[in-house]
Amino acid sequence: MAGRADANRRRIMDIALAELLRDADASMDQIARAAGVVRRTVYGHFPSREALMRALVDDAANAVEIAQAEALHEVEDPAKALARSMLAAWEIADGYRLLISLAQRSVTVEGIHRRLEPVRRECAAMLQRGLDEGRFTSPLPAIALAYVREQILFGLIQAVNDGVLAPAEAGRSAAVTALTAAGVPAGEAAELVAELVAA
C-alpha cells in the first residue's frame, strides 16, 4: 500500500513540475486534472501549494546532492572535481531553473539554502583540499568559496531565465567561473572545462 502511495506522490510531483514549468501560476486544481486525479488526492499528499513547492525544491536539492557526489567520486584533481561538480549541478539546475525562480516567491531563499547544506559541506571539503594542495588560491575560506559557487549557479539561472545567457552555454560558464573564483587561471579553467564537456 505504501509503495502505491509513494508512486502516486512521485507521479503528482513529476506532473506538478511539468505544469509549473509550463504555467508558473498553475493551481492545485490544474495539477490534479493533469495528473488525472481528484483534487483531494493531491491535497492528501500536499496540504497546500507551498507544501508542494517545498517538496519539489527538496527533490531538486536531493538530485543536486546525488549528481555532485557522482561527479566528485574518485576525482583526484580538485580543479577537475570542481568543474565536474559545476557541470553536474547545472544539468540538474537547468531542469529546475524556472521552478527555483518560482520557489523563491513561495519557499524562502533561506529555506532553499538550508536544503542545499549537504551539497555545500561536500563542496567546501573539496575546495579545502584544493586550497591545502595549492591548486586553488583565494583569500576566502573554503566554506565561503562554497557559498560563492552556489551563488554562481543561482546567478546564471537568473541570467538564463532573463534571456541574457543561452542555456547551452550556462553549464560551461558556471564551471569556468567557479574555477576562476577559486584562483585557477582563466585560460586553464576554460581548457579544462572544454576537455570535460568534449569527453
Coordinates of C-alpha atoms in Angstrom, one line a residue:
M1 CA 0.0 0.0 0.0
A2 CA 2.8 2.4 1.0
G3 CA 4.5 1.6 -2.4
R4 CA 1.5 2.7 -4.3
A5 CA 1.1 5.9 -2.3
D6 CA 4.8 6.7 -2.9
A7 CA 4.3 6.0 -6.6
N8 CA 1.2 8.3 -6.7
R9 CA 3.1 11.0 -4.8
R10 CA 6.0 10.8 -7.2
R11 CA 3.7 10.9 -10.2
I12 CA 1.9 14.0 -8.8
M13 CA 5.3 15.7 -8.2
D14 CA 6.5 14.9 -11.8
I15 CA 3.3 16.3 -13.3
A16 CA 3.3 19.3 -11.0
L17 CA 6.8 20.2 -12.1
A18 CA 5.9 19.9 -15.7
E19 CA 2.7 22.0 -15.1
L20 CA 4.5 24.7 -13.1
L21 CA 7.3 25.0 -15.8
R22 CA 4.5 25.4 -18.4
D23 CA 2.4 27.8 -16.2
A24 CA 4.0 29.3 -13.1
D25 CA 0.6 30.1 -11.7
A26 CA -0.8 26.6 -12.2
S27 CA -3.3 25.9 -9.4
M28 CA -3.7 22.7 -7.4
D29 CA -6.9 22.0 -9.5
Q30 CA -4.9 22.2 -12.7
I31 CA -2.2 19.9 -11.3
A32 CA -4.9 17.4 -10.2
R33 CA -6.5 17.5 -13.6
A34 CA -3.2 17.0 -15.4
A35 CA -2.4 14.1 -13.1
G36 CA -5.8 12.5 -13.7
V37 CA -6.8 12.5 -10.1
V38 CA -9.3 14.4 -7.9
R39 CA -8.1 17.4 -6.1
R40 CA -8.5 15.6 -2.7
T41 CA -5.8 13.1 -3.8
V42 CA -3.3 16.0 -4.4
Y43 CA -4.2 17.6 -1.1
G44 CA -3.8 14.2 0.6
H45 CA -0.1 14.3 -0.3
F46 CA 0.5 18.0 -0.2
P47 CA -1.8 20.0 2.1
S48 CA -1.0 23.3 0.3
R49 CA 0.6 24.7 -2.9
E50 CA 3.5 25.8 -0.6
A51 CA 4.0 22.2 0.7
L52 CA 4.1 21.0 -2.9
M53 CA 6.7 23.7 -3.8
R54 CA 8.8 22.7 -0.8
A55 CA 8.7 19.0 -1.9
L56 CA 9.8 19.9 -5.4
V57 CA 12.6 22.1 -4.0
D58 CA 13.7 19.2 -1.7
D59 CA 13.6 16.9 -4.8
A60 CA 15.8 19.3 -6.7
A61 CA 18.3 19.7 -3.8
N62 CA 18.4 15.9 -3.5
A63 CA 19.1 15.5 -7.2
V64 CA 21.9 18.1 -7.0
E65 CA 23.4 16.2 -4.0
I66 CA 23.4 12.9 -5.9
A67 CA 24.8 14.5 -9.1
Q68 CA 27.6 16.2 -7.2
A69 CA 28.6 13.0 -5.3
E70 CA 28.8 11.1 -8.6
A71 CA 30.8 14.0 -10.2
L72 CA 33.3 14.0 -7.3
H73 CA 33.7 10.2 -7.0
E74 CA 37.4 9.2 -7.3
V75 CA 38.5 12.5 -8.9
E76 CA 41.9 13.4 -7.5
D77 CA 42.5 16.8 -9.1
P78 CA 40.4 19.4 -7.1
A79 CA 40.1 21.7 -10.1
K80 CA 38.7 18.8 -12.2
A81 CA 36.4 17.9 -9.3
L82 CA 35.1 21.5 -9.0
A83 CA 34.5 21.7 -12.8
R84 CA 32.7 18.3 -12.9
S85 CA 30.6 19.2 -9.9
M86 CA 29.5 22.5 -11.5
L87 CA 28.7 20.8 -14.8
A88 CA 26.7 18.1 -13.0
A89 CA 24.9 20.7 -10.8
W90 CA 24.0 22.8 -13.8
E91 CA 22.4 19.8 -15.5
I92 CA 20.0 19.4 -12.6
A93 CA 19.6 23.2 -12.1
D94 CA 18.7 23.7 -15.7
G95 CA 15.8 21.3 -15.5
Y96 CA 14.5 23.1 -12.4
R97 CA 15.6 26.7 -13.1
L98 CA 12.1 28.1 -13.7
L99 CA 10.9 26.3 -10.6
I100 CA 13.8 27.7 -8.5
S101 CA 12.9 31.2 -9.5
L102 CA 9.2 30.5 -8.7
A103 CA 10.1 28.8 -5.4
Q104 CA 11.9 31.9 -4.3
R105 CA 8.4 33.5 -4.2
S106 CA 6.8 30.8 -2.0
V107 CA 9.7 29.0 -0.3
T108 CA 12.1 31.3 1.4
V109 CA 15.6 31.8 0.0
E110 CA 16.8 30.8 3.4
G111 CA 14.9 27.5 3.1
I112 CA 16.5 26.8 -0.3
H113 CA 19.9 27.4 1.1
R114 CA 19.2 25.2 4.1
R115 CA 18.2 22.3 1.8
L116 CA 21.5 22.7 -0.1
E117 CA 23.6 22.5 3.1
P118 CA 24.8 18.9 2.5
V119 CA 25.9 19.9 -1.0
R120 CA 27.7 23.0 0.3
R121 CA 29.5 21.0 3.0
E122 CA 30.7 18.4 0.5
C123 CA 31.8 21.2 -1.9
A124 CA 33.6 23.0 1.0
A125 CA 35.6 19.8 1.8
M126 CA 36.7 19.5 -1.9
L127 CA 37.6 23.3 -2.0
Q128 CA 39.6 22.9 1.2
R129 CA 41.6 20.1 -0.3
G130 CA 42.3 22.3 -3.3
L131 CA 43.4 25.2 -1.1
D132 CA 45.6 22.8 1.0
E133 CA 47.3 21.4 -2.1
G134 CA 47.8 24.8 -3.6
R135 CA 45.6 24.0 -6.6
F136 CA 43.3 26.8 -5.6
T137 CA 44.3 30.2 -4.3
S138 CA 41.8 32.5 -2.6
P139 CA 41.6 35.0 0.3
L140 CA 38.3 33.3 1.2
P141 CA 38.0 30.2 3.4
A142 CA 36.7 27.1 1.7
I143 CA 33.1 27.4 3.2
A144 CA 32.9 31.0 1.8
L145 CA 34.0 29.8 -1.6
A146 CA 31.3 27.1 -1.4
Y147 CA 28.8 29.9 -1.0
V148 CA 30.3 31.8 -3.9
R149 CA 29.9 28.6 -6.1
E150 CA 26.3 28.3 -5.1
Q151 CA 25.6 31.9 -6.0
I152 CA 27.2 31.5 -9.4
L153 CA 24.6 28.8 -10.1
F154 CA 21.7 31.0 -8.8
G155 CA 23.0 34.0 -10.8
L156 CA 23.3 32.0 -14.0
I157 CA 19.9 30.5 -13.5
Q158 CA 18.5 34.1 -13.4
A159 CA 20.6 35.1 -16.4
V160 CA 19.2 32.3 -18.5
N161 CA 15.6 33.0 -17.3
D162 CA 16.1 36.7 -18.2
G163 CA 17.4 35.7 -21.7
V164 CA 20.8 37.2 -21.4
L165 CA 22.7 33.8 -21.4
A166 CA 21.9 30.8 -23.6
P167 CA 21.1 27.7 -21.6
A168 CA 23.5 25.7 -23.7
E169 CA 26.4 27.9 -22.6
A170 CA 25.4 28.2 -18.9
G171 CA 26.9 24.9 -17.6
R172 CA 30.3 25.6 -19.2
S173 CA 30.2 29.2 -18.0
A174 CA 29.3 28.1 -14.5
A175 CA 32.2 25.7 -14.3
V176 CA 34.8 28.2 -15.7
T177 CA 33.5 31.0 -13.4
A178 CA 33.7 28.7 -10.3
L179 CA 37.3 27.7 -11.2
T180 CA 38.4 31.3 -11.8
A181 CA 36.8 32.3 -8.5
A182 CA 38.9 29.6 -6.8
G183 CA 42.0 31.1 -8.3
V184 CA 42.5 28.9 -11.4
P185 CA 43.9 31.0 -14.3
A186 CA 41.1 31.7 -16.8
G187 CA 42.8 30.0 -19.8
E188 CA 43.5 26.9 -17.8
A189 CA 39.9 26.8 -16.5
A190 CA 38.4 27.2 -20.0
E191 CA 40.7 24.4 -21.3
L192 CA 39.8 22.0 -18.5
V193 CA 36.1 22.6 -18.9
A194 CA 36.3 22.2 -22.7
E195 CA 38.0 18.9 -22.2
L196 CA 35.3 17.7 -19.7
V197 CA 32.5 18.8 -22.0
A198 CA 34.1 17.1 -25.0
A199 CA 34.5 13.9 -23.0

